[in-house]
Short mmCIF file of C-alpha atoms in Angstrom, two decimals:
data_model
loop_
_atom_site.label_atom_id
_atom_site.label_comp_id
_atom_site.label_asym_id
_atom_site.label_seq_id
_atom_site.Cartn_x
_atom_site.Cartn_y
_atom_site.Cartn_z
CA MET A 1 77.38 180.94 61.81
CA PRO A 2 77.52 176.68 63.00
CA LEU A 3 77.88 176.46 66.80
CA PRO A 4 80.84 173.90 66.56
CA VAL A 5 78.10 170.21 68.52
CA ARG A 6 79.06 167.78 67.39
CA LEU A 7 76.20 164.56 68.38
CA PRO A 8 76.44 161.05 68.96
CA PRO A 9 77.34 159.95 65.77
CA PRO A 10 74.81 156.98 67.37
CA VAL A 11 72.36 159.32 66.30
CA ALA A 12 73.66 161.38 63.75
CA ALA A 13 73.04 157.97 60.57
CA ALA A 14 75.63 158.60 58.02
CA ALA A 15 73.20 160.32 54.90
CA ALA A 16 73.99 162.33 52.45
CA SER A 17 77.83 163.94 51.56
CA ILE A 18 78.27 164.42 48.39
CA LEU A 19 80.83 165.45 45.55
CA ALA A 20 78.52 166.80 42.48
CA ALA A 21 80.67 167.31 38.90
CA VAL A 22 77.77 169.13 36.40
CA ASP A 23 77.35 172.31 34.77
CA LEU A 24 73.80 173.57 36.37
CA ARG A 25 71.65 175.69 34.57
CA ARG A 26 68.30 176.68 36.45
CA TYR A 27 65.21 177.03 35.18
CA LEU A 28 61.74 177.72 37.56
CA TYR A 29 58.39 176.98 36.94
CA TRP A 30 54.71 176.69 39.66
CA ASN A 31 53.24 173.59 40.27
CA PRO A 32 49.49 173.74 41.75
CA ARG A 33 49.89 170.83 44.52
CA GLU A 34 48.34 171.38 48.03
CA SER A 35 51.62 172.55 49.11
CA THR A 36 53.59 174.82 46.51
CA SER A 37 56.32 174.09 44.64
CA MET A 38 58.55 175.06 41.82
CA ALA A 39 61.24 172.97 39.82
CA THR A 40 64.28 174.45 38.34
CA SER A 41 65.82 172.25 35.12
CA ALA A 42 69.98 171.90 35.22
CA HIS A 43 72.00 170.44 32.13
CA ARG A 44 75.48 170.21 32.12
CA ASN A 45 76.95 172.29 29.42
CA THR A 46 79.48 169.54 28.03
CA ALA A 47 79.81 169.11 23.90
CA SER A 48 79.74 165.58 24.89
CA ALA A 49 76.26 164.71 26.85
CA ALA A 50 73.61 167.05 28.08
CA ALA A 51 73.43 165.14 31.36
CA VAL A 52 70.41 167.00 33.40
CA THR A 53 69.72 167.15 37.24
CA LEU A 54 66.48 168.19 37.79
CA LEU A 55 65.69 170.03 41.37
CA VAL A 56 61.59 170.69 42.39
CA LEU A 57 61.21 173.14 45.25
CA SER A 58 58.35 173.08 47.67
CA ALA A 59 57.27 175.34 50.85
CA LYS A 60 54.43 174.39 53.20
CA SER A 61 52.58 177.87 53.19
CA PRO A 62 52.79 180.84 50.49
CA GLU A 63 54.95 183.38 52.39
CA ASP A 64 57.53 180.62 52.86
CA GLN A 65 56.74 180.13 48.88
CA GLN A 66 58.12 183.78 48.71
CA LEU A 67 61.10 183.39 51.33
CA LEU A 68 62.33 180.22 48.93
CA ALA A 69 61.47 182.30 45.89
CA SER A 70 63.24 185.28 46.55
CA SER A 71 66.86 182.32 46.88
CA ALA A 72 65.95 180.02 43.92
CA GLY A 73 67.13 182.22 41.29
CA SER A 74 70.42 182.37 42.77
CA ILE A 75 71.12 178.57 43.96
CA SER A 76 74.03 177.78 42.53
CA LEU A 77 76.46 174.34 42.36
CA ASP A 78 80.38 173.81 41.98
CA GLU A 79 82.01 171.59 40.08
CA GLY A 80 83.51 169.91 43.40
CA GLU A 81 86.79 167.99 43.93
CA SER A 82 86.87 167.65 39.79
CA GLY A 83 86.89 170.74 38.79
CA GLY A 84 85.11 172.22 35.93
CA GLY A 85 83.32 175.98 34.98
CA GLY A 86 80.87 177.42 37.45
CA VAL A 87 77.03 177.62 36.78
CA THR A 88 74.89 179.60 35.05
CA VAL A 89 71.83 180.53 36.83
CA SER A 90 68.33 181.40 34.23
CA LEU A 91 64.71 181.30 35.45
CA ALA A 92 62.06 180.11 33.12
CA PRO A 93 58.31 178.62 32.87
CA ALA A 94 59.08 174.25 32.83
CA ALA A 95 56.22 172.16 31.74
CA GLY A 96 54.97 170.10 34.62
CA VAL A 97 57.15 167.90 36.58
CA ASP A 98 56.98 163.41 37.01
CA ALA A 99 58.00 163.82 40.32
CA GLY A 100 58.71 160.70 42.39
CA PHE A 101 58.90 161.96 45.59
CA ASP A 102 55.06 163.84 46.53
CA ALA A 103 56.10 167.06 47.55
CA GLY A 104 51.94 167.56 48.72
CA ALA A 105 52.32 163.94 51.32
CA TYR A 106 55.16 165.31 52.34
CA MET A 107 54.26 169.02 54.13
CA GLY A 108 50.40 167.82 54.88
CA ALA A 109 51.99 165.68 57.39
CA LEU A 110 54.33 168.54 58.32
CA ARG A 111 54.15 169.94 61.77
CA ALA A 112 56.89 170.98 62.21
CA ARG A 113 57.44 175.25 62.44
CA ARG A 114 61.37 175.54 61.37
CA PHE A 115 62.15 172.58 59.94
CA GLY A 116 61.57 171.01 56.14
CA ARG A 117 59.01 174.36 55.69
CA TRP A 118 61.22 174.01 52.43
CA MET A 119 62.20 171.32 50.93
CA LEU A 120 64.84 171.25 47.60
CA TRP A 121 63.69 167.03 45.91
CA SER A 122 65.79 165.48 42.89
CA PRO A 123 65.12 162.19 41.19
CA ARG A 124 69.19 161.32 40.48
CA MET A 125 71.55 164.31 41.17
CA GLY A 126 75.60 164.04 42.19
CA SER A 127 74.41 165.55 46.02
CA THR A 128 72.24 166.79 48.26
CA HIS A 129 75.59 167.88 51.03
CA ASP A 130 77.31 169.51 48.52
CA LEU A 131 73.91 172.41 47.40
CA VAL A 132 73.26 172.66 50.87
CA SER A 133 75.79 173.67 52.35
CA GLN A 134 77.54 175.59 48.90
CA ASN A 135 74.06 177.28 49.18
CA PHE A 136 74.06 177.59 53.37
CA ALA A 137 73.61 181.12 53.66
CA LYS A 138 71.40 181.81 49.59
CA LEU A 139 68.97 179.04 51.36
CA PRO A 140 66.44 179.75 55.13
CA VAL A 141 67.98 177.36 58.01
CA GLY A 142 65.55 174.41 57.78
CA VAL A 143 65.99 173.87 54.00
CA VAL A 144 65.87 169.90 53.52
CA CYS A 145 67.27 168.53 50.65
CA VAL A 146 65.85 164.78 48.91
CA ALA A 147 66.86 163.01 46.18
CA ASP A 148 66.01 159.14 44.60
CA VAL A 149 69.00 158.94 44.24
CA GLN A 150 72.26 159.35 44.44
CA PHE A 151 75.27 159.49 42.42
CA LYS A 152 78.71 160.69 44.31
CA GLY A 153 78.87 160.08 47.54
CA ARG A 154 81.82 161.15 49.34
CA GLY A 155 82.47 158.98 51.57
CA ARG A 156 86.05 159.16 54.32
CA SER A 157 89.44 158.80 52.04
CA LYS A 158 87.50 160.63 49.26
CA ASN A 159 85.86 157.35 48.94
CA VAL A 160 83.06 157.39 45.98
CA TRP A 161 79.55 155.35 46.83
CA GLU A 162 76.04 155.23 45.15
CA SER A 163 72.78 155.75 46.60
CA PRO A 164 70.60 153.15 45.53
CA PRO A 165 65.66 153.94 45.06
CA GLY A 166 65.03 153.16 48.06
CA CYS A 167 66.85 154.89 50.72
CA LEU A 168 65.38 158.16 51.90
CA MET A 169 68.60 160.52 52.00
CA PHE A 170 68.93 163.81 52.83
CA SER A 171 70.21 166.87 53.67
CA PHE A 172 69.55 170.08 56.18
CA THR A 173 70.84 173.08 56.99
CA SER A 174 70.95 173.60 60.49
CA GLN A 175 72.57 175.51 63.61
CA MET A 176 74.84 172.47 63.85
CA SER A 177 78.45 172.16 62.31
CA ASP A 178 77.64 167.67 61.72
CA ALA A 179 74.29 167.00 62.10
CA ARG A 180 74.08 163.83 58.29
CA ILE A 181 70.84 161.54 58.13
CA GLY A 182 69.77 158.26 55.79
CA LEU A 183 67.92 155.82 56.15
CA ASN A 184 67.14 152.41 54.33
CA VAL A 185 63.35 152.39 53.39
CA ASP A 186 62.53 150.18 51.03
CA ASN A 187 65.89 148.46 49.25
CA GLU A 188 66.64 145.48 50.39
CA GLU A 189 70.12 145.18 48.78
CA PRO A 190 72.30 144.26 49.50
CA THR A 191 71.47 143.93 53.54
CA THR A 192 68.13 145.47 54.63
CA CYS A 193 65.25 147.87 54.93
CA LEU A 194 62.48 149.16 57.33
CA ASN A 195 60.09 147.99 55.21
CA ALA A 196 61.63 144.41 54.24
CA ALA A 197 61.34 144.75 59.40
CA LEU A 198 57.81 145.51 58.44
CA ARG A 199 56.78 142.97 56.66
CA LYS A 200 58.09 139.58 58.84
CA VAL A 201 56.36 141.42 62.03
CA ASN A 202 53.06 142.18 59.19
CA ALA A 203 52.54 140.35 55.89
CA ASP A 204 49.65 142.88 55.66
CA SER A 205 51.21 145.51 56.14
CA PRO A 206 50.69 148.69 53.23
CA GLY A 207 54.51 149.51 53.82
CA LEU A 208 55.75 153.45 55.42
CA LYS A 209 56.59 156.00 52.86
CA GLN A 210 59.09 157.95 52.34
CA GLU A 211 57.67 161.34 53.28
CA ASP A 212 55.58 160.07 56.52
CA ILE A 213 59.04 159.71 57.42
CA LEU A 214 60.38 161.96 56.67
CA ALA A 215 57.80 164.69 58.03
CA SER A 216 57.81 162.87 61.13
CA PHE A 217 61.54 162.89 61.60
CA PHE A 218 61.51 166.98 60.82
CA ASN A 219 58.15 167.01 63.18
CA LYS A 220 60.12 165.12 66.63
CA PHE A 221 63.97 166.75 65.74
CA GLU A 222 62.74 169.78 66.01
CA ASP A 223 61.31 169.25 69.41
CA LEU A 224 63.84 168.03 70.63
CA PHE A 225 67.02 170.24 69.01
CA GLU A 226 65.09 173.04 70.86
CA ILE A 227 65.71 170.88 74.34
CA PHE A 228 69.61 170.16 73.28
CA THR A 229 70.66 173.74 72.16
CA ASN A 230 69.03 175.02 75.22
CA GLN A 231 69.73 172.63 77.72
CA GLY A 232 72.34 170.73 76.38
CA PHE A 233 72.32 166.77 75.62
CA LYS A 234 72.28 165.66 79.78
CA ALA A 235 68.94 166.69 78.79
CA LEU A 236 68.56 164.11 76.47
CA GLU A 237 70.51 161.40 77.87
CA GLU A 238 68.32 159.32 80.04
CA ARG A 239 66.33 158.85 76.31
CA TYR A 240 68.99 158.13 74.30
CA TYR A 241 70.58 155.38 76.24
CA ASN A 242 66.95 153.46 77.06
CA SER A 243 66.75 153.41 73.72
CA TRP A 244 70.28 152.28 72.03
CA LEU A 245 71.73 149.59 71.70
CA HIS A 246 75.33 148.72 73.02
CA SER A 247 75.00 148.69 75.93
CA GLY A 248 77.80 145.53 77.25
CA GLN A 249 78.68 144.48 74.12
CA ARG A 250 82.26 143.38 72.70
CA VAL A 251 84.24 144.78 69.73
CA ILE A 252 87.65 144.12 68.70
CA VAL A 253 89.11 148.01 68.06
CA GLN A 254 92.17 149.02 66.07
CA ASP A 255 94.77 150.12 69.09
CA VAL A 256 98.18 152.62 67.92
CA PRO A 257 100.46 152.30 70.99
CA GLU A 258 102.25 155.29 71.27
CA GLY A 259 105.47 155.64 69.80
CA GLU A 260 104.81 153.03 66.94
CA GLY A 261 103.42 153.73 64.23
CA GLN A 262 101.53 150.22 63.69
CA SER A 263 98.51 148.74 65.08
CA VAL A 264 97.39 146.29 67.39
CA ASP A 265 94.17 143.68 67.27
CA SER A 266 93.01 144.10 71.69
CA VAL A 267 89.19 143.92 72.46
CA VAL A 268 86.88 146.59 75.08
CA THR A 269 84.00 146.03 76.46
CA ILE A 270 81.46 148.96 76.48
CA GLN A 271 80.71 150.33 79.76
CA THR A 272 77.04 149.49 80.73
CA THR A 273 76.70 151.32 84.02
CA SER A 274 75.46 155.02 85.31
CA PHE A 275 75.14 155.51 81.34
CA GLN A 276 79.03 156.37 80.57
CA GLY A 277 78.32 154.83 77.67
CA LEU A 278 79.36 158.31 75.20
CA THR A 279 82.37 160.85 76.77
CA PRO A 280 81.00 164.14 76.68
CA SER A 281 82.93 165.50 72.65
CA GLY A 282 80.05 161.98 71.75
CA TYR A 283 81.40 159.26 70.83
CA LEU A 284 81.55 156.05 71.88
CA HIS A 285 83.10 155.32 75.95
CA ALA A 286 84.87 151.59 76.74
CA ILE A 287 86.56 149.75 79.47
CA GLY A 288 89.03 147.26 77.90
CA ASP A 289 90.05 144.76 79.16
CA ASP A 290 93.28 145.48 81.37
CA GLY A 291 90.23 148.12 82.90
CA LYS A 292 91.87 151.74 80.95
CA SER A 293 88.90 153.57 79.85
CA CYS A 294 89.73 154.31 76.32
CA GLU A 295 87.03 156.05 73.72
CA LEU A 296 86.33 154.55 70.21
CA HIS A 297 86.60 156.37 67.11
CA PRO A 298 85.27 155.04 63.56
CA ASP A 299 87.33 154.53 60.48
CA GLY A 300 85.58 154.09 57.96
CA ASN A 301 89.19 151.68 56.46
CA ARG A 302 90.40 149.48 59.63
CA GLY A 303 86.52 150.34 61.61
CA LEU A 304 86.60 150.82 65.36
CA ILE A 305 89.93 153.27 66.39
CA ARG A 306 90.88 153.09 70.36
CA ARG A 307 92.06 156.00 72.03
CA LYS A 308 93.25 157.32 75.89
CA PHE A 309 90.46 158.64 77.78
CA LYS A 310 90.67 160.77 80.60
CA ALA A 311 87.10 160.94 82.42
#
């Protein structure tokens, strides 16, 4: 069972928590690339349209390949909240797949021993998170699911969103209850992206590649994960605060006084001394203008919500 651990919100960047509404039929094939690869194509069984979801499964080594292949035939994806039928799985040879994500380059840069050694990639799918979470018991711990485009992102309060091309959106299995990641690598709309910031510093830069970023993430995450699970967040606290950007910032928060249903705006200042920026549960620790401590919780519709916190 996943451990009941919450990563601090600034660490666990929002990523793919998405609702898929497709009826799948999978086909498995072998891809002779540097890494061991296979593909699964999924077909929606409707009378009106033949929407197709393609999954490409890659592994770091032949041993990893065998482990992944043993579970590939049982992978399923439910219709979720939109309703619908089940999933029919079939394995058969398939033609070559035009993969936008270079599995060989990614696996070649990967040094992690546990995370990211098995990958499920799709050019377009409803959900990476749903596929991984619904098949958690069938997949090896550390498998990662990557999609170039996700079209049914599920946010708070059942809001739906899309992740456009150029964003590195992925979900992976771990012994944590809540850990999601998303990085805008090469899409400047509607705000900015990593490569846009890099070009401002060096116009001749070739730019960052999603494959290198994903491999680098797992290479570093694995070491941090071992420290976190064995020693807790305290062992990483100083390193975390050396990198964060929030100390001393003043923010507007929504405050709901006890016994009242109407929220009011107030101003708090994030604590800057003695590394008291986070509460033990991983939320922001702030000090109001009245000098009282509070805990800030995110709310997708209203911004930050202030709750009482006792140190």
